[in-house]
JSON list of C-alpha atoms in Angstrom, two decimals:
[
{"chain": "A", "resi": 1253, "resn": "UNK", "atom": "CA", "xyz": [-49.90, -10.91, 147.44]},
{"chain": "A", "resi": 1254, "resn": "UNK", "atom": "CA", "xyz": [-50.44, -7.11, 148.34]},
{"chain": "A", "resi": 1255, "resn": "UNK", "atom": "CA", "xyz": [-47.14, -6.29, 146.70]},
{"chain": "A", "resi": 1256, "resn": "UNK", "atom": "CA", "xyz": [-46.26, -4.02, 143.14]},
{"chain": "A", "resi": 1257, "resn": "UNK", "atom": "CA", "xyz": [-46.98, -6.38, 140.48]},
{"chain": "A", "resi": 1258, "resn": "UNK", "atom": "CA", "xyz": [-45.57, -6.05, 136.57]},
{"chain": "A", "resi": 1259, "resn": "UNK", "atom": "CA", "xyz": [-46.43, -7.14, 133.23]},
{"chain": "A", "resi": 1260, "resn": "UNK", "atom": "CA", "xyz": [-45.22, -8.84, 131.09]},
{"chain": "A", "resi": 1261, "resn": "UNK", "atom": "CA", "xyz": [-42.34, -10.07, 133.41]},
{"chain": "A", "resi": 1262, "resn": "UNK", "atom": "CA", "xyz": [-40.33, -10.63, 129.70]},
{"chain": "A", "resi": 1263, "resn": "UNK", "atom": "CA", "xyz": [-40.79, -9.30, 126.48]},
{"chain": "A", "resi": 1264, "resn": "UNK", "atom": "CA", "xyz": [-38.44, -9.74, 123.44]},
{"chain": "A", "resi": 1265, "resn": "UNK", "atom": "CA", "xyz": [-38.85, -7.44, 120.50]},
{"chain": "A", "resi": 1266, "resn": "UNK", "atom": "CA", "xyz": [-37.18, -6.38, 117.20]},
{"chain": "A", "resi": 1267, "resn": "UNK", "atom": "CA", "xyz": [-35.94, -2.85, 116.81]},
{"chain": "A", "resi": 1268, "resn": "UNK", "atom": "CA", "xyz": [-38.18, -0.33, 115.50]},
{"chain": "A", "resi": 1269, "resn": "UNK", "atom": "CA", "xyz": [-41.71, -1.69, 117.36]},
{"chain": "A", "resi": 1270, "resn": "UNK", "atom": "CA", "xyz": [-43.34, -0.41, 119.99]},
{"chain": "A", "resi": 1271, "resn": "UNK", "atom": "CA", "xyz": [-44.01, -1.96, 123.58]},
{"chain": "A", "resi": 1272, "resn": "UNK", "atom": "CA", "xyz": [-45.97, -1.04, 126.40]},
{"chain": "A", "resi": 1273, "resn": "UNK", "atom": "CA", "xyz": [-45.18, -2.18, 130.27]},
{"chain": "A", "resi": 1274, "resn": "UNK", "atom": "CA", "xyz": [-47.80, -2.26, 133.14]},
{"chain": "A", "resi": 1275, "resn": "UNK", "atom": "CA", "xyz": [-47.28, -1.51, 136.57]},
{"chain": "A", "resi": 1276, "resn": "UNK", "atom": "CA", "xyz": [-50.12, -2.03, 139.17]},
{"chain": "A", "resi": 1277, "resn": "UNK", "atom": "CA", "xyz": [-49.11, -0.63, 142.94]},
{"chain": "A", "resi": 1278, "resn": "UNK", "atom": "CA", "xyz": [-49.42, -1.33, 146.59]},
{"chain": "A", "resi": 1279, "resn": "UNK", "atom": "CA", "xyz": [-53.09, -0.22, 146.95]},
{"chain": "A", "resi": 1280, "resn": "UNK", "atom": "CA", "xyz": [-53.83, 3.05, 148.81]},
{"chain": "A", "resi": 1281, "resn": "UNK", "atom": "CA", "xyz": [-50.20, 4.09, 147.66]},
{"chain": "A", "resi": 1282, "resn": "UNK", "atom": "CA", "xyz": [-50.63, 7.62, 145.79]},
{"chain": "A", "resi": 1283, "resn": "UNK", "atom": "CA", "xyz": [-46.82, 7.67, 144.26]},
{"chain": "A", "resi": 1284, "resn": "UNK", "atom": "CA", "xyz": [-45.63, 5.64, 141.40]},
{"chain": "A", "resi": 1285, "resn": "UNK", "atom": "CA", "xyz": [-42.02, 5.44, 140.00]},
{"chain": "A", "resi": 1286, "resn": "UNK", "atom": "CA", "xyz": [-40.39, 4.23, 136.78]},
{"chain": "A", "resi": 1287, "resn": "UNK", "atom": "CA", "xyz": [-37.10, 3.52, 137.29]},
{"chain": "A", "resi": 1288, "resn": "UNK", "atom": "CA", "xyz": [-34.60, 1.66, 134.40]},
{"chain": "A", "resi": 1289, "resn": "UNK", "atom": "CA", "xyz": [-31.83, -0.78, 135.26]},
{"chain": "A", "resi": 1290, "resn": "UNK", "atom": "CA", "xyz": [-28.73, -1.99, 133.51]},
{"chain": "A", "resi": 1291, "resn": "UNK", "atom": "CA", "xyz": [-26.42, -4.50, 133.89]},
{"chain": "A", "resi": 1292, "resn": "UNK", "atom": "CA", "xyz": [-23.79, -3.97, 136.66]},
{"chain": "A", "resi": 1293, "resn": "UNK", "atom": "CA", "xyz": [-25.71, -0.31, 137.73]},
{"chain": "A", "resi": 1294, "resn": "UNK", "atom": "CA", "xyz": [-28.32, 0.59, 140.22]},
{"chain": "A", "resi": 1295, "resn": "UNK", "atom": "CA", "xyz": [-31.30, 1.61, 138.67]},
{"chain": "A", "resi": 1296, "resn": "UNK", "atom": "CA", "xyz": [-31.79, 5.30, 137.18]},
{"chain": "A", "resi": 1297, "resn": "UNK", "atom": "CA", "xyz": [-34.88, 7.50, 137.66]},
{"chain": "A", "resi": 1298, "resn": "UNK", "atom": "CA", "xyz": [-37.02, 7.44, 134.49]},
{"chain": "A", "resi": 1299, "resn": "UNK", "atom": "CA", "xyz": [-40.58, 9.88, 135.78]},
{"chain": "A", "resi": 1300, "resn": "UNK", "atom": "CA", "xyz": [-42.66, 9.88, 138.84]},
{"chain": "A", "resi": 1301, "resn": "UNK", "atom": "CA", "xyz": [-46.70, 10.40, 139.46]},
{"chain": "A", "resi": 1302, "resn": "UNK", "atom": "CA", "xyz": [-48.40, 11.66, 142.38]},
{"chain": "A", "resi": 1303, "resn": "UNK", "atom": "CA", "xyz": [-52.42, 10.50, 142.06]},
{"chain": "A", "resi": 1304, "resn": "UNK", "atom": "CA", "xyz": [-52.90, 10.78, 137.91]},
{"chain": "A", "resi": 1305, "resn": "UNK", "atom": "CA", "xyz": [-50.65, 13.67, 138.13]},
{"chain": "A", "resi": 1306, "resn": "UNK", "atom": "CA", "xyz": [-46.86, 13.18, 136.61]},
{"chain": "A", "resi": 1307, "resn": "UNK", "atom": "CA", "xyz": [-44.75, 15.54, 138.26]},
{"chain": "A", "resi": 1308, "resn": "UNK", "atom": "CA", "xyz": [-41.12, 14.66, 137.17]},
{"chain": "A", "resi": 1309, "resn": "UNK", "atom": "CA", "xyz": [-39.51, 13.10, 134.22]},
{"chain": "A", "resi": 1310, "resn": "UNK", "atom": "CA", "xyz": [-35.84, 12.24, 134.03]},
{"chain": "A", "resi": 1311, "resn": "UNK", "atom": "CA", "xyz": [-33.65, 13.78, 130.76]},
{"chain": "A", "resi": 1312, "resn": "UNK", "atom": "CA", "xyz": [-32.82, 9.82, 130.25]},
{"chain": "A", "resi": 1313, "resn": "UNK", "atom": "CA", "xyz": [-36.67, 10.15, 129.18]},
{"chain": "A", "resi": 1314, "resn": "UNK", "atom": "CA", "xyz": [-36.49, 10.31, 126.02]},
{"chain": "A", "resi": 1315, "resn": "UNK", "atom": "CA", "xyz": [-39.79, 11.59, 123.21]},
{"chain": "A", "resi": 1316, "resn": "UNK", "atom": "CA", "xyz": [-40.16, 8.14, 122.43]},
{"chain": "A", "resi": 1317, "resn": "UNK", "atom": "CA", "xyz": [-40.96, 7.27, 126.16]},
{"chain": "A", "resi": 1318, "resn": "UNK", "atom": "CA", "xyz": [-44.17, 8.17, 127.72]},
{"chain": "A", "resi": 1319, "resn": "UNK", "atom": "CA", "xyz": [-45.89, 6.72, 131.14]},
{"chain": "A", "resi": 1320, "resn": "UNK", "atom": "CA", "xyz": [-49.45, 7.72, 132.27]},
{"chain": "A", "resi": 1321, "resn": "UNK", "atom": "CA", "xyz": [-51.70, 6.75, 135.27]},
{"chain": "A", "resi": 1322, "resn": "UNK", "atom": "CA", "xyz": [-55.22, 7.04, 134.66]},
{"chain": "A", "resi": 1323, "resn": "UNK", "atom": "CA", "xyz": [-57.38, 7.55, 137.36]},
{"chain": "A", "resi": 1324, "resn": "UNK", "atom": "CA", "xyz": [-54.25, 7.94, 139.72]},
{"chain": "A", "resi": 1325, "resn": "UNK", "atom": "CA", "xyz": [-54.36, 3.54, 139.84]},
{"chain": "A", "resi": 1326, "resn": "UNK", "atom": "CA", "xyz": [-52.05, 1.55, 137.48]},
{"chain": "A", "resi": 1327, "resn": "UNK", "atom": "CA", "xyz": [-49.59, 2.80, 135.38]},
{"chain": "A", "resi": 1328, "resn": "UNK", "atom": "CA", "xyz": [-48.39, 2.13, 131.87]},
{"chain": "A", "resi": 1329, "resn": "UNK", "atom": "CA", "xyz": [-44.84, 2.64, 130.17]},
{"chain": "A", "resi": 1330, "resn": "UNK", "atom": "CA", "xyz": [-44.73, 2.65, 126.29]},
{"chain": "A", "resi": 1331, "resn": "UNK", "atom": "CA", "xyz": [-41.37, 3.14, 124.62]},
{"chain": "A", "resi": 1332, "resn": "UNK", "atom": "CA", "xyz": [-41.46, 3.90, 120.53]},
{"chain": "A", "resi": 1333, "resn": "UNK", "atom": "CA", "xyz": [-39.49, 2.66, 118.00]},
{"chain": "A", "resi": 1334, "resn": "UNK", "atom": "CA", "xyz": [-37.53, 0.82, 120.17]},
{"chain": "A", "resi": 1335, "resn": "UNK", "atom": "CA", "xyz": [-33.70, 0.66, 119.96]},
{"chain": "A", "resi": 1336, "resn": "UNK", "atom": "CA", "xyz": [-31.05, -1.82, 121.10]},
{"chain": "A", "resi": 1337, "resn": "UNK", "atom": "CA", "xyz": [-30.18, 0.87, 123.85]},
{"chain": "A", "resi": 1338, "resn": "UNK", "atom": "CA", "xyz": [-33.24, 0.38, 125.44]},
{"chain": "A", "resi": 1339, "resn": "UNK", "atom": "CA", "xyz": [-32.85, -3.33, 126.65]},
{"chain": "A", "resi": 1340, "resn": "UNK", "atom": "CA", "xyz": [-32.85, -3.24, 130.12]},
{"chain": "A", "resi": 1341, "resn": "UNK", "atom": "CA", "xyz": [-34.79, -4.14, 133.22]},
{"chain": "A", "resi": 1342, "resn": "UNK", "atom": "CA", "xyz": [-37.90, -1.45, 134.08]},
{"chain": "A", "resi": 1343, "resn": "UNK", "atom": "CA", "xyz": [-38.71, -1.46, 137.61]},
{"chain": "A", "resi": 1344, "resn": "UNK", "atom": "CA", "xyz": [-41.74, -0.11, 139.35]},
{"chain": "A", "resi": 1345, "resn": "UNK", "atom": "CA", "xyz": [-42.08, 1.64, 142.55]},
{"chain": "A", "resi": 1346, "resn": "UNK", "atom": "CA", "xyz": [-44.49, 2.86, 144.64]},
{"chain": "A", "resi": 1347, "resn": "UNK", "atom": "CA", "xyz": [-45.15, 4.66, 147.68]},
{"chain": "A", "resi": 1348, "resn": "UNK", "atom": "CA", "xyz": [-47.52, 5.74, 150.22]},
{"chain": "A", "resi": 1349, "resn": "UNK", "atom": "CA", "xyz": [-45.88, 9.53, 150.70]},
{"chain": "A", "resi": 1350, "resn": "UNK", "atom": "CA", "xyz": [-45.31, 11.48, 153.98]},
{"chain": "A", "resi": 1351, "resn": "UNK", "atom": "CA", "xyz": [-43.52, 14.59, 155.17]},
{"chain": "A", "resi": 1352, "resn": "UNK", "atom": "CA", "xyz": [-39.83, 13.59, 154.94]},
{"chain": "A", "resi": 1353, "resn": "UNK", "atom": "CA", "xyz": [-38.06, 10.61, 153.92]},
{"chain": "A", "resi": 1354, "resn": "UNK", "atom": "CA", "xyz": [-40.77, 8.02, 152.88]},
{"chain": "A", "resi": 1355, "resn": "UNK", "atom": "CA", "xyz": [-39.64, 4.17, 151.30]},
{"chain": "A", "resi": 1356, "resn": "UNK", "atom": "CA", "xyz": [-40.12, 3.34, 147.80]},
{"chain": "A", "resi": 1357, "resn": "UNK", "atom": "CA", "xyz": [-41.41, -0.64, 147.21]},
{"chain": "A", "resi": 1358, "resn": "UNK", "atom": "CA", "xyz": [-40.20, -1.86, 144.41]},
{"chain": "A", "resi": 1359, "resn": "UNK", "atom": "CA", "xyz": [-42.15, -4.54, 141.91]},
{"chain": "A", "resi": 1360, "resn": "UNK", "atom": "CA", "xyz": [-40.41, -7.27, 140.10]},
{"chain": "A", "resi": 1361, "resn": "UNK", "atom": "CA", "xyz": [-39.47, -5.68, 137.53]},
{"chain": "A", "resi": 1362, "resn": "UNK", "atom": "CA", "xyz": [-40.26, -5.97, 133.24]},
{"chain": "A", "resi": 1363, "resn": "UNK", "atom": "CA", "xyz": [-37.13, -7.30, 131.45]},
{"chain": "A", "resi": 1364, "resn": "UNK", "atom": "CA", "xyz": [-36.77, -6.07, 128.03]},
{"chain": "A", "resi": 1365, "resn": "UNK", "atom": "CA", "xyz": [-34.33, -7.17, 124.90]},
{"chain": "A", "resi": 1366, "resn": "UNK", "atom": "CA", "xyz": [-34.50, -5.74, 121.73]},
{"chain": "A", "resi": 1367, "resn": "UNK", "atom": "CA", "xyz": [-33.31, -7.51, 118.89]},
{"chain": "B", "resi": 848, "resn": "UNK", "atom": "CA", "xyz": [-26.27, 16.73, 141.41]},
{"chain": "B", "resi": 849, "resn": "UNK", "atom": "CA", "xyz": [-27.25, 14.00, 144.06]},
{"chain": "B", "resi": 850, "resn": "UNK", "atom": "CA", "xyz": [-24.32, 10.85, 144.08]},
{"chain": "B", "resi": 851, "resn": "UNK", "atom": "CA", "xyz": [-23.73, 7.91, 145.78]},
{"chain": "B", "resi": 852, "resn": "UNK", "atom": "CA", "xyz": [-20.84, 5.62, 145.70]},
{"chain": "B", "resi": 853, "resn": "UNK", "atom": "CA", "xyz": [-20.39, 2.15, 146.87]},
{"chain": "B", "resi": 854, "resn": "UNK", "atom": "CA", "xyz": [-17.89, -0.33, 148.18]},
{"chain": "B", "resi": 855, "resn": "UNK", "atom": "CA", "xyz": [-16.52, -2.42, 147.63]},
{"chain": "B", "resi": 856, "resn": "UNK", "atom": "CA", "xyz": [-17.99, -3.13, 144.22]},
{"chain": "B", "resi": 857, "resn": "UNK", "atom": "CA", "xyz": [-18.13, -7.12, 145.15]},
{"chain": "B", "resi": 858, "resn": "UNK", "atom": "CA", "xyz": [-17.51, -9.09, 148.52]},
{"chain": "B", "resi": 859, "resn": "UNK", "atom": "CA", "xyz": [-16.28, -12.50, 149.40]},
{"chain": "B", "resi": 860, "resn": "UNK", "atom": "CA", "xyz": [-16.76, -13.85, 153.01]},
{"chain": "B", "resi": 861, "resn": "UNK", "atom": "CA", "xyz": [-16.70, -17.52, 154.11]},
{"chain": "B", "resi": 862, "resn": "UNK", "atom": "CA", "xyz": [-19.81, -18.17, 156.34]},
{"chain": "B", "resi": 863, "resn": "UNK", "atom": "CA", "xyz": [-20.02, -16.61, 159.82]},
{"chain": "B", "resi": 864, "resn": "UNK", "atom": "CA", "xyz": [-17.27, -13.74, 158.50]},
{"chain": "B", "resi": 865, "resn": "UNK", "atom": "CA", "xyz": [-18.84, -10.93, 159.66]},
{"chain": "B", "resi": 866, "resn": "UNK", "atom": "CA", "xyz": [-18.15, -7.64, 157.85]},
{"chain": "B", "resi": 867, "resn": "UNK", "atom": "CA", "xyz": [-19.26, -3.78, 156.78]},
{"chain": "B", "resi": 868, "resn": "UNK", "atom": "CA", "xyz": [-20.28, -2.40, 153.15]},
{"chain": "B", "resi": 869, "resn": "UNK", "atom": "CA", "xyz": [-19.56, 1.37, 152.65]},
{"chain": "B", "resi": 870, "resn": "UNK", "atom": "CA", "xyz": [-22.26, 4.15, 150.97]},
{"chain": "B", "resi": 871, "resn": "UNK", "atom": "CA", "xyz": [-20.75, 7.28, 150.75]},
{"chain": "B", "resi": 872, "resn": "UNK", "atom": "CA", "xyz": [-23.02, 10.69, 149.45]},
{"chain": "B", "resi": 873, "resn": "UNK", "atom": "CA", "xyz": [-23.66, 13.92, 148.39]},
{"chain": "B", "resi": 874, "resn": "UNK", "atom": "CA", "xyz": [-27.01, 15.53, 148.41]},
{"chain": "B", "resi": 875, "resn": "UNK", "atom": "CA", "xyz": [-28.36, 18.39, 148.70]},
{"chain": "B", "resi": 876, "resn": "UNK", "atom": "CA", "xyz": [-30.57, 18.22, 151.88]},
{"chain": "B", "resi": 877, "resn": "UNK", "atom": "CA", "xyz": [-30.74, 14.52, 152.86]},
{"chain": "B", "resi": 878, "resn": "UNK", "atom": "CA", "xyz": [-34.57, 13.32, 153.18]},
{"chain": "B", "resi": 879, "resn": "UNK", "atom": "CA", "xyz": [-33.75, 10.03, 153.38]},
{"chain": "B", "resi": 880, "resn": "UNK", "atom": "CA", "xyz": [-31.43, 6.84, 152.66]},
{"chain": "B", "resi": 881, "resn": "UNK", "atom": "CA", "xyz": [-32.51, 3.76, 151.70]},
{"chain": "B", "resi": 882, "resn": "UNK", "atom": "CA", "xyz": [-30.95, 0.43, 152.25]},
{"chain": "B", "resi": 883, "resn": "UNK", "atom": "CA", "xyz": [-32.41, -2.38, 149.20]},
{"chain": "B", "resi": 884, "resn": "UNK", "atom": "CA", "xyz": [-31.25, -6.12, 148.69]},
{"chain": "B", "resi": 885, "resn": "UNK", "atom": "CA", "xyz": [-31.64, -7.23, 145.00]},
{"chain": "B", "resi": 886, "resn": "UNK", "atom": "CA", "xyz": [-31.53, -10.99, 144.20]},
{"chain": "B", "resi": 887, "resn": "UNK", "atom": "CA", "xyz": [-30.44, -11.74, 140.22]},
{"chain": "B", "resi": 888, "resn": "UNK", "atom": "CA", "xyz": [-33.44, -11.09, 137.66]},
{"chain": "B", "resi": 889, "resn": "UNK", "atom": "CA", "xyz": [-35.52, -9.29, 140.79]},
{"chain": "B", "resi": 890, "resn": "UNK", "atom": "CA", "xyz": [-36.41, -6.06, 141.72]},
{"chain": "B", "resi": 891, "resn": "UNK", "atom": "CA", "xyz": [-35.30, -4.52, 144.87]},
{"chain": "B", "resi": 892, "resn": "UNK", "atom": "CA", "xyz": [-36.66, -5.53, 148.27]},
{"chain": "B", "resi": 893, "resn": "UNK", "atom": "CA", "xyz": [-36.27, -2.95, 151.08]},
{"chain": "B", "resi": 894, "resn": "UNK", "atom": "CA", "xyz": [-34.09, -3.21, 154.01]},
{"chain": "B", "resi": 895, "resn": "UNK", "atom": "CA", "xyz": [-33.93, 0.09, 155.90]},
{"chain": "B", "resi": 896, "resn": "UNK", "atom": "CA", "xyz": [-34.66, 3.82, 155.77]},
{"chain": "B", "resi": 897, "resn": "UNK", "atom": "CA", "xyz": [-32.15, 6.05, 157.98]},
{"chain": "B", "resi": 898, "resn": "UNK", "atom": "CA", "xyz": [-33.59, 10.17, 158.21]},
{"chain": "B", "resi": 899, "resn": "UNK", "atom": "CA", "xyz": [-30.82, 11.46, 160.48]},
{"chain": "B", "resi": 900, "resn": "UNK", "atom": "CA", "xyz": [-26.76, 11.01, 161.25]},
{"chain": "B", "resi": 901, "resn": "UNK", "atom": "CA", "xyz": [-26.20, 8.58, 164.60]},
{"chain": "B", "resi": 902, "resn": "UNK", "atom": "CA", "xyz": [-29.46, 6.47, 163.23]},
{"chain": "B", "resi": 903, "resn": "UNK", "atom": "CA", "xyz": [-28.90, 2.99, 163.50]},
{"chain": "B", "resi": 904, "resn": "UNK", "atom": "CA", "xyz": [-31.53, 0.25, 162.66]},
{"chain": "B", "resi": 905, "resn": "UNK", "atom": "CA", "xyz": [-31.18, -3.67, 163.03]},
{"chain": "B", "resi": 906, "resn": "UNK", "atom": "CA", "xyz": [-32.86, -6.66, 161.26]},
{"chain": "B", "resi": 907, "resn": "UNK", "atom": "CA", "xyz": [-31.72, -10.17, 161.79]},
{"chain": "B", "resi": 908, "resn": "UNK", "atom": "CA", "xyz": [-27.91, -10.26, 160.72]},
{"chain": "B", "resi": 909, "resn": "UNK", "atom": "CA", "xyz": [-28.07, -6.62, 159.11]},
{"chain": "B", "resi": 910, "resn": "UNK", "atom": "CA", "xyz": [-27.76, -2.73, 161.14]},
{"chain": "B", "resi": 911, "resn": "UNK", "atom": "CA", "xyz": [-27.06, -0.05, 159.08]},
{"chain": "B", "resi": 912, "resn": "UNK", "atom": "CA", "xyz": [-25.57, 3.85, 160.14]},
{"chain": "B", "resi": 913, "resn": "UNK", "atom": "CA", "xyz": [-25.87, 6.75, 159.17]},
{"chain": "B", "resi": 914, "resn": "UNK", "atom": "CA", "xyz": [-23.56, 9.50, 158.88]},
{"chain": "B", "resi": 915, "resn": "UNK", "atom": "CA", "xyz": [-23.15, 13.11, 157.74]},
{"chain": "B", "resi": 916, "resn": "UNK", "atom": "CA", "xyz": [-21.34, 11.73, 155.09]},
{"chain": "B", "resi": 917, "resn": "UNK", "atom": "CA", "xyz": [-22.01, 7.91, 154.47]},
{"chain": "B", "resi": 918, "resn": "UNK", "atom": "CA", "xyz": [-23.65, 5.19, 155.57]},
{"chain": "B", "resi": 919, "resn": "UNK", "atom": "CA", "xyz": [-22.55, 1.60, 156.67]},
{"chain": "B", "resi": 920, "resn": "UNK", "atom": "CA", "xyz": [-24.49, -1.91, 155.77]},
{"chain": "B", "resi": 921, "resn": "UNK", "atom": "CA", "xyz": [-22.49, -4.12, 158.73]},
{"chain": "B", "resi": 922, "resn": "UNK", "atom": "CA", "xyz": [-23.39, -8.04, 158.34]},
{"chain": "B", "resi": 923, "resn": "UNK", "atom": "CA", "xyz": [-23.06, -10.14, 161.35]},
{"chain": "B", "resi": 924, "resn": "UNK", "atom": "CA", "xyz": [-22.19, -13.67, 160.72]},
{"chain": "B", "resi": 925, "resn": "UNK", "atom": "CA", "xyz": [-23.69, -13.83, 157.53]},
{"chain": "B", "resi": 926, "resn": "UNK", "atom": "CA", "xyz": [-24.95, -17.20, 156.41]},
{"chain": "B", "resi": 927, "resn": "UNK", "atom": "CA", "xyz": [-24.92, -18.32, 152.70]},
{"chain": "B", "resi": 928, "resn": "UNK", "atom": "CA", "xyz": [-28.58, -16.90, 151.74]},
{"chain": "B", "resi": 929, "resn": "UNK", "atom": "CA", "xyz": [-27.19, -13.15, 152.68]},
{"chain": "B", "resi": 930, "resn": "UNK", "atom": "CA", "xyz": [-25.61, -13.71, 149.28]},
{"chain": "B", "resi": 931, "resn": "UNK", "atom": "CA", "xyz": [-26.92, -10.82, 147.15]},
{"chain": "B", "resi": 932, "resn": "UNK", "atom": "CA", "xyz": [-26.44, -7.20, 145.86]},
{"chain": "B", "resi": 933, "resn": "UNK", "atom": "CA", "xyz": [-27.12, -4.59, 148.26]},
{"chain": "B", "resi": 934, "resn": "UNK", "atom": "CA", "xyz": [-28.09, -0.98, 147.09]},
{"chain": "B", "resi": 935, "resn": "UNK", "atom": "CA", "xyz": [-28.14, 2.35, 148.17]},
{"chain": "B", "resi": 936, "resn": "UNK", "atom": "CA", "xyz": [-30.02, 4.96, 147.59]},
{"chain": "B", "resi": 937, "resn": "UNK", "atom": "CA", "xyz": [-30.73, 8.72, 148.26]},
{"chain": "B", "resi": 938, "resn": "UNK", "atom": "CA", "xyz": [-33.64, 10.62, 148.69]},
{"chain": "B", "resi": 939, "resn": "UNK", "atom": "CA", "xyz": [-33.02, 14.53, 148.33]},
{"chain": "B", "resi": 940, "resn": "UNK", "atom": "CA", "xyz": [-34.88, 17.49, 150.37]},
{"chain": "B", "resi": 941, "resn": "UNK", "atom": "CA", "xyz": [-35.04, 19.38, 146.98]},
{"chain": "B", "resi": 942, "resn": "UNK", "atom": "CA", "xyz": [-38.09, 19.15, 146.60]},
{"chain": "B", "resi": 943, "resn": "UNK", "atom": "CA", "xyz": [-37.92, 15.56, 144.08]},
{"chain": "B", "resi": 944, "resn": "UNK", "atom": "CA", "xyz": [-38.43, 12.22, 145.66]},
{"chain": "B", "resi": 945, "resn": "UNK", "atom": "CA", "xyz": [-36.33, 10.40, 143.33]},
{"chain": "B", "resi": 946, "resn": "UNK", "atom": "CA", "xyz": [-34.13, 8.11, 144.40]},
{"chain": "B", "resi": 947, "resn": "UNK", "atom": "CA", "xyz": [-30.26, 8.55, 143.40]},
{"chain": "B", "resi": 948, "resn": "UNK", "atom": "CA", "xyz": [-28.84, 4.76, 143.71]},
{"chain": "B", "resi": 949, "resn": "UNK", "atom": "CA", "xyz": [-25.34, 3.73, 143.68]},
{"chain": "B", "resi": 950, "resn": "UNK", "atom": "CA", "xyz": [-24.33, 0.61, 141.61]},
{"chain": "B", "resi": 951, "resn": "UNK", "atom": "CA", "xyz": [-24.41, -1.52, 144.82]},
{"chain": "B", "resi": 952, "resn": "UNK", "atom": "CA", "xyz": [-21.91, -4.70, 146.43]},
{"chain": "B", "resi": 953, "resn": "UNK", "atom": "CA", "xyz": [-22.23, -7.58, 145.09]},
{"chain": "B", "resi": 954, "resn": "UNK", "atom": "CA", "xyz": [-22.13, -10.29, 148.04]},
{"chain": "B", "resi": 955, "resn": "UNK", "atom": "CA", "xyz": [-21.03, -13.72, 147.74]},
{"chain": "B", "resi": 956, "resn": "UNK", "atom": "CA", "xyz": [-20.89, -15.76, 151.09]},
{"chain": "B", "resi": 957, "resn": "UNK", "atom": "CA", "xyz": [-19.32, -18.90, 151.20]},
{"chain": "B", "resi": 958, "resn": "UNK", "atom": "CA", "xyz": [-20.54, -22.22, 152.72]}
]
């Protein structure tokens, strides 16, 4: 499968640890999202790379967040002291980028609780 | 402030009921809008991109529009494995390439 793949696919934690998400794309794709997904609600920008180079970061991005992607390949996600607020699904996206509209390809998604 | 708005927010047709799910927008400078099906506990699996207003693209039972102003998912005789949520999604010309999504329709179609 050529697809965006995530890991873990679940993790459950207890307030106040930290967790980290991984996020490997579509080969030859040079853009990687983090989106974050609620309950009832499309999913909400979180940051966005272009090569190893993050570019954007959503105000929902909070200090205790923080994404890199060394060497412009995978991508990791590691949210802080977690808090009950931050339970939700964390998608990954990635694309191959073009002059005007270009598609997004979305993994499966990391599905987090905290306890 | 890109938004998008969707409806209805769920959808009940019996089998072979064919029928037309509404995205309306704002955006400054449309680049792009994006068409996703999401089954429960997945991620989203594209559908369509639309650039331009009078766009229209087909794929099996789906064809989605694309207007100044909104954009419409029509289903053709849908069959009970169309059941899903289907999102929308904006991509500005401001110079981001986030996507803005709506909170999608929730479709239930009944054997």
């Amino acid at each position: 499968d050529t697809g965006v793949s995530q890991n873990p696919r679940h993790k459950i934690t207890k307030r106040g640890q930290n967790v980290t998400f991984r996020c490997d794309p579509i080969s030859e794709h040079n853009r990687l999202y983090w989106y974050r997904q609620t309950l009832g609600q499309g999913p909400e920008f979180l940051t966005y790379f272009q090569n190893e180079a993050q570019l954007e970061k959503s105000r929902l991005l909070s200090d205790r967040f923080s994404a890199e992607r060394p060497k412009g390949s995978f991508s990791t996600l590691e949210i802080q002291r977690t808090e009950q607020g931050d339970s939700a699904m964390y998608l990954c996206a990635s694309s191959l980028g073009a002059t005007g509209g270009e598609t997004q390809y979305f993994g499966p998604g990391t599905r987090l609780l905290v306890l | 402030e890109d938004q998008v708005t969707q409806s209805p927010e769920a959808l009940r047709l019996q089998e072979g009921e064919s029928s037309s799910l509404n995205c309306s927008y704002t955006v400054s400078g449309l680049r792009g809008l994006f068409w996703y099906r999401q089954d429960p506990g997945k991620g989203p699996e594209f559908l369509f991109t639309l650039y331009s207003a009078g766009e229209e693209k087909e794929k099996e039972r789906l064809k989605a529009t694309l207007t100044k102003k909104e954009s419409f998912l029509h289903i053709t005789a849908p069959k009970p494995e169309d059941s899903a949520t289907y999102l929308c999604a904006v991509q500005s010309g401001a110079g981001s390439y986030q996507l803005t999504f709506g909170k999608g329709t929730k479709l239930s179609v009944i054997p």
